[in-house]
Amino acid sequence: MDQTSLFTAALGLQAPWEVADVDFNPEQGRIDFRIAFRNGAQFSCPNCGAAHQRVHDTRARSWRHLNFFQFEAYIHANVPRVSCEACGKTTQIEVPWARPQSGFTQLMEALVVTLCKAMTVRQVAQLLNVSDMRVWRTLDHYVAQARAREDFSAVQAVGLDETAARRGHNYISLFHDLVAGRLLYACEGRKAEVVAQFADDLEAHGGCAENIDSLCIDMSASYIAGVREHLPWAEITFDEFHVI
């Protein structure tokens, strides 16, 4: 097995994609893989799904991949656009190793999300030698995707508290499912209107505000007012820590 075939297998590529060239630069601490599709390859139209469409042209793209040992790895490819005979549109195809509009491969994004469960975004960015914003963009995509699948229909007991988001009087309010032990909603501020925002989000995820029969909060006048106005049927309990 030659070098390009070896890395084609290592990257999990399948026809018509294959590694065409590998550029290893130990002084810069990086390895670059140039991926190409075989001559004459045809692709399905991303717009209408029509199969076996010819390549119209290509656009150069690059992605950060998982490190190979201690070396940063990058994938480069000329991504084809197909001119569809069925729908008449010219559209860029989706590559199998990365989601659209991302500068990371899917495996790299999986690593980013996993690391962010245990580390701050700043720490993850420094570890991977990428910008904070690239990490945040990845999190924004997958958090939104995961929240879209949330089901709050069984939520009845909720805990509400605030925490400092950064230095100064900057707070976020956190709503928790006290039975399932999970975060339901978080938003900026700690005024009464955050309860209204939570009630709207609860309904948007299959829950029912009228099902909330108990809500544990601190003795914040704003939280009390918000619960009484937006969740008036919920019984308020003050948590033991704040009472003491």
Short mmCIF file of C-alpha atoms in Angstrom, two decimals:
data_model
loop_
_atom_site.label_atom_id
_atom_site.label_comp_id
_atom_site.label_asym_id
_atom_site.label_seq_id
_atom_site.Cartn_x
_atom_site.Cartn_y
_atom_site.Cartn_z
CA MET A 1 0.00 0.00 0.00
CA ASP A 2 1.48 3.36 -1.02
CA GLN A 3 1.42 6.51 1.12
CA THR A 4 -1.66 8.10 -0.45
CA SER A 5 -3.65 4.86 -0.24
CA LEU A 6 -2.65 4.48 3.40
CA PHE A 7 -3.88 7.97 4.31
CA THR A 8 -7.03 7.52 2.20
CA ALA A 9 -7.88 4.56 4.42
CA ALA A 10 -6.79 6.38 7.60
CA LEU A 11 -9.09 9.31 6.83
CA GLY A 12 -11.99 6.97 6.05
CA LEU A 13 -12.42 8.27 2.50
CA GLN A 14 -14.51 6.40 -0.02
CA ALA A 15 -14.75 6.63 -3.80
CA PRO A 16 -14.68 8.93 -5.61
CA TRP A 17 -12.60 10.73 -2.95
CA GLU A 18 -8.98 9.86 -2.28
CA VAL A 19 -5.80 11.42 -0.93
CA ALA A 20 -3.85 12.82 -3.87
CA ASP A 21 -0.87 14.27 -2.01
CA VAL A 22 0.58 14.59 1.50
CA ASP A 23 2.80 17.49 2.58
CA PHE A 24 4.54 16.85 5.91
CA ASN A 25 6.36 19.79 7.48
CA PRO A 26 7.85 18.87 10.89
CA GLU A 27 9.43 22.32 11.30
CA GLN A 28 5.99 23.96 11.17
CA GLY A 29 4.44 21.10 13.11
CA ARG A 30 1.76 20.34 10.52
CA ILE A 31 0.68 17.86 7.89
CA ASP A 32 -1.48 18.79 4.90
CA PHE A 33 -3.63 16.32 2.99
CA ARG A 34 -4.76 17.22 -0.50
CA ILE A 35 -7.90 15.31 -1.39
CA ALA A 36 -9.27 14.93 -4.90
CA PHE A 37 -12.12 13.16 -6.63
CA ARG A 38 -11.45 10.78 -9.47
CA ASN A 39 -11.65 11.97 -13.06
CA GLY A 40 -15.10 11.60 -14.52
CA ALA A 41 -16.78 11.38 -11.11
CA GLN A 42 -20.43 12.42 -10.96
CA PHE A 43 -22.43 13.61 -7.95
CA SER A 44 -26.03 13.97 -6.88
CA CYS A 45 -27.54 17.45 -7.07
CA PRO A 46 -27.68 18.98 -3.56
CA ASN A 47 -30.75 21.00 -4.58
CA CYS A 48 -33.11 18.36 -6.00
CA GLY A 49 -31.26 15.08 -5.39
CA ALA A 50 -30.96 14.05 -9.03
CA ALA A 51 -28.16 11.49 -9.33
CA HIS A 52 -25.21 11.32 -11.75
CA GLN A 53 -24.73 15.03 -12.41
CA ARG A 54 -21.54 16.25 -14.06
CA VAL A 55 -19.08 18.61 -12.39
CA HIS A 56 -19.45 22.23 -13.52
CA ASP A 57 -16.45 23.71 -11.68
CA THR A 58 -14.72 23.57 -8.29
CA ARG A 59 -13.98 25.83 -5.32
CA ALA A 60 -10.87 25.46 -3.13
CA ARG A 61 -11.68 24.73 0.53
CA SER A 62 -9.65 23.83 3.64
CA TRP A 63 -10.55 22.23 6.99
CA ARG A 64 -8.73 21.65 10.26
CA HIS A 65 -8.66 17.94 11.12
CA LEU A 66 -7.68 15.93 14.18
CA ASN A 67 -3.97 16.05 14.95
CA PHE A 68 -1.79 13.26 13.63
CA PHE A 69 0.26 12.56 16.76
CA GLN A 70 1.65 15.99 17.77
CA PHE A 71 1.20 17.53 14.30
CA GLU A 72 -1.70 19.75 13.29
CA ALA A 73 -3.52 18.25 10.32
CA TYR A 74 -5.34 20.08 7.54
CA ILE A 75 -7.45 18.81 4.66
CA HIS A 76 -7.59 20.68 1.35
CA ALA A 77 -9.88 19.92 -1.57
CA ASN A 78 -11.36 21.48 -4.65
CA VAL A 79 -15.06 21.00 -3.93
CA PRO A 80 -17.17 20.51 -7.07
CA ARG A 81 -20.29 22.34 -8.09
CA VAL A 82 -22.70 20.40 -10.24
CA SER A 83 -24.82 21.86 -13.01
CA CYS A 84 -28.03 19.87 -12.66
CA GLU A 85 -29.85 18.84 -15.82
CA ALA A 86 -33.00 18.14 -13.78
CA CYS A 87 -33.53 21.40 -11.88
CA GLY A 88 -31.20 23.66 -13.85
CA LYS A 89 -29.32 24.96 -10.80
CA THR A 90 -25.57 24.98 -10.20
CA THR A 91 -24.88 24.00 -6.60
CA GLN A 92 -21.84 23.08 -4.53
CA ILE A 93 -21.96 19.54 -3.16
CA GLU A 94 -21.50 18.62 0.50
CA VAL A 95 -18.27 16.79 1.30
CA PRO A 96 -18.56 13.66 3.47
CA TRP A 97 -15.94 14.72 6.03
CA ALA A 98 -17.36 18.12 7.06
CA ARG A 99 -20.70 19.86 7.47
CA PRO A 100 -21.47 22.88 5.26
CA GLN A 101 -20.00 26.24 6.31
CA SER A 102 -17.62 24.67 8.83
CA GLY A 103 -13.85 25.05 8.80
CA PHE A 104 -13.46 21.88 10.91
CA THR A 105 -13.94 18.27 9.86
CA GLN A 106 -16.75 16.39 11.60
CA LEU A 107 -14.24 14.45 13.71
CA MET A 108 -12.57 17.71 14.75
CA GLU A 109 -15.94 19.16 15.73
CA ALA A 110 -16.69 16.05 17.78
CA LEU A 111 -13.43 16.57 19.66
CA VAL A 112 -14.22 20.26 20.25
CA VAL A 113 -17.67 19.48 21.68
CA THR A 114 -16.29 16.70 23.89
CA LEU A 115 -13.49 18.90 25.28
CA CYS A 116 -15.92 21.75 25.98
CA LYS A 117 -17.83 19.49 28.38
CA ALA A 118 -14.80 19.49 30.67
CA MET A 119 -12.92 22.71 29.82
CA THR A 120 -13.62 26.36 29.12
CA VAL A 121 -13.81 27.56 25.53
CA ARG A 122 -10.61 29.56 26.05
CA GLN A 123 -8.76 26.45 27.26
CA VAL A 124 -10.01 24.36 24.34
CA ALA A 125 -9.01 27.06 21.85
CA GLN A 126 -5.52 27.29 23.33
CA LEU A 127 -5.11 23.51 23.39
CA LEU A 128 -6.09 23.15 19.73
CA ASN A 129 -4.39 26.39 18.62
CA VAL A 130 -7.54 27.89 17.13
CA SER A 131 -9.48 31.08 17.86
CA ASP A 132 -12.16 31.25 20.53
CA MET A 133 -14.71 32.25 17.90
CA ARG A 134 -14.18 29.06 15.90
CA VAL A 135 -14.92 27.03 19.01
CA TRP A 136 -17.99 29.14 19.82
CA ARG A 137 -19.35 28.76 16.27
CA THR A 138 -19.09 24.98 16.58
CA LEU A 139 -20.85 25.00 19.95
CA ASP A 140 -23.57 27.35 18.69
CA HIS A 141 -24.39 24.92 15.88
CA TYR A 142 -24.54 21.75 17.95
CA VAL A 143 -26.22 23.28 21.01
CA ALA A 144 -28.98 24.69 18.80
CA GLN A 145 -29.28 21.32 17.05
CA ALA A 146 -29.52 19.46 20.37
CA ARG A 147 -32.01 21.91 21.89
CA ALA A 148 -34.27 21.55 18.85
CA ARG A 149 -34.70 17.89 19.83
CA GLU A 150 -35.45 18.58 23.51
CA ASP A 151 -38.76 17.36 24.96
CA PHE A 152 -39.96 19.27 28.04
CA SER A 153 -43.43 17.71 28.16
CA ALA A 154 -42.78 15.97 31.51
CA VAL A 155 -41.27 18.96 33.32
CA GLN A 156 -43.14 19.85 36.54
CA ALA A 157 -40.57 20.85 39.19
CA VAL A 158 -38.12 23.60 38.32
CA GLY A 159 -35.19 25.21 40.10
CA LEU A 160 -34.15 28.78 39.26
CA ASP A 161 -30.95 30.53 40.28
CA GLU A 162 -28.50 33.05 38.88
CA THR A 163 -24.76 33.04 38.44
CA ALA A 164 -22.21 35.63 37.38
CA ALA A 165 -21.40 35.44 33.67
CA ARG A 166 -18.30 37.61 33.99
CA ARG A 167 -16.87 40.32 36.23
CA GLY A 168 -19.19 43.10 37.32
CA HIS A 169 -22.95 42.91 37.66
CA ASN A 170 -23.49 40.62 34.68
CA TYR A 171 -25.69 37.66 35.47
CA ILE A 172 -27.40 34.76 33.75
CA SER A 173 -30.46 32.94 35.04
CA LEU A 174 -30.51 29.14 34.95
CA PHE A 175 -33.64 26.98 34.97
CA HIS A 176 -33.21 23.31 35.93
CA ASP A 177 -35.46 20.27 35.84
CA LEU A 178 -35.23 19.17 39.48
CA VAL A 179 -36.48 15.66 38.73
CA ALA A 180 -34.33 14.80 35.72
CA GLY A 181 -31.36 16.88 36.90
CA ARG A 182 -30.79 18.75 33.65
CA LEU A 183 -30.47 22.33 32.50
CA LEU A 184 -33.62 23.48 30.71
CA TYR A 185 -32.92 27.10 29.85
CA ALA A 186 -30.38 29.86 30.41
CA CYS A 187 -30.61 33.54 29.57
CA GLU A 188 -29.02 36.86 30.42
CA GLY A 189 -30.29 38.88 33.36
CA ARG A 190 -32.07 38.10 36.63
CA LYS A 191 -35.19 40.24 36.41
CA ALA A 192 -38.81 39.14 36.39
CA GLU A 193 -38.98 38.88 32.60
CA VAL A 194 -36.58 35.91 32.54
CA VAL A 195 -39.47 33.78 33.86
CA ALA A 196 -41.58 34.81 30.87
CA GLN A 197 -38.73 33.87 28.53
CA PHE A 198 -38.46 30.47 30.20
CA ALA A 199 -42.21 29.86 29.91
CA ASP A 200 -42.10 30.63 26.17
CA ASP A 201 -39.09 28.33 25.66
CA LEU A 202 -40.80 25.57 27.65
CA GLU A 203 -43.85 25.73 25.39
CA ALA A 204 -41.61 25.77 22.29
CA HIS A 205 -40.14 22.42 23.37
CA GLY A 206 -43.37 20.55 24.01
CA GLY A 207 -43.80 21.56 27.63
CA CYS A 208 -46.75 23.26 29.29
CA ALA A 209 -46.28 26.20 31.66
CA GLU A 210 -49.43 25.18 33.56
CA ASN A 211 -47.80 21.83 34.39
CA ILE A 212 -45.14 23.57 36.51
CA ASP A 213 -46.50 22.95 40.00
CA SER A 214 -43.38 23.78 42.06
CA LEU A 215 -40.52 26.19 41.59
CA CYS A 216 -37.51 26.48 43.90
CA ILE A 217 -35.84 29.90 43.94
CA ASP A 218 -33.82 32.22 46.16
CA MET A 219 -35.57 35.13 47.86
CA SER A 220 -35.02 37.52 44.96
CA ALA A 221 -37.93 39.97 44.68
CA SER A 222 -37.56 39.91 40.90
CA TYR A 223 -37.82 36.12 40.70
CA ILE A 224 -40.80 36.09 43.04
CA ALA A 225 -42.59 38.72 40.95
CA GLY A 226 -41.78 36.85 37.73
CA VAL A 227 -43.13 33.54 39.02
CA ARG A 228 -46.31 35.11 40.36
CA GLU A 229 -46.98 36.85 37.06
CA HIS A 230 -45.97 34.19 34.54
CA LEU A 231 -46.32 30.91 36.49
CA PRO A 232 -49.03 31.83 39.03
CA TRP A 233 -50.11 28.21 39.58
CA ALA A 234 -46.59 27.13 40.72
CA GLU A 235 -45.90 26.79 44.44
CA ILE A 236 -42.74 28.66 45.46
CA THR A 237 -40.12 27.06 47.68
CA PHE A 238 -37.12 29.01 48.94
CA ASP A 239 -33.99 26.89 48.86
CA GLU A 240 -32.38 26.07 52.17
CA PHE A 241 -29.03 27.73 51.42
CA HIS A 242 -30.56 31.18 50.88
CA VAL A 243 -32.93 30.87 53.84
CA ILE A 244 -29.99 30.16 56.16
#
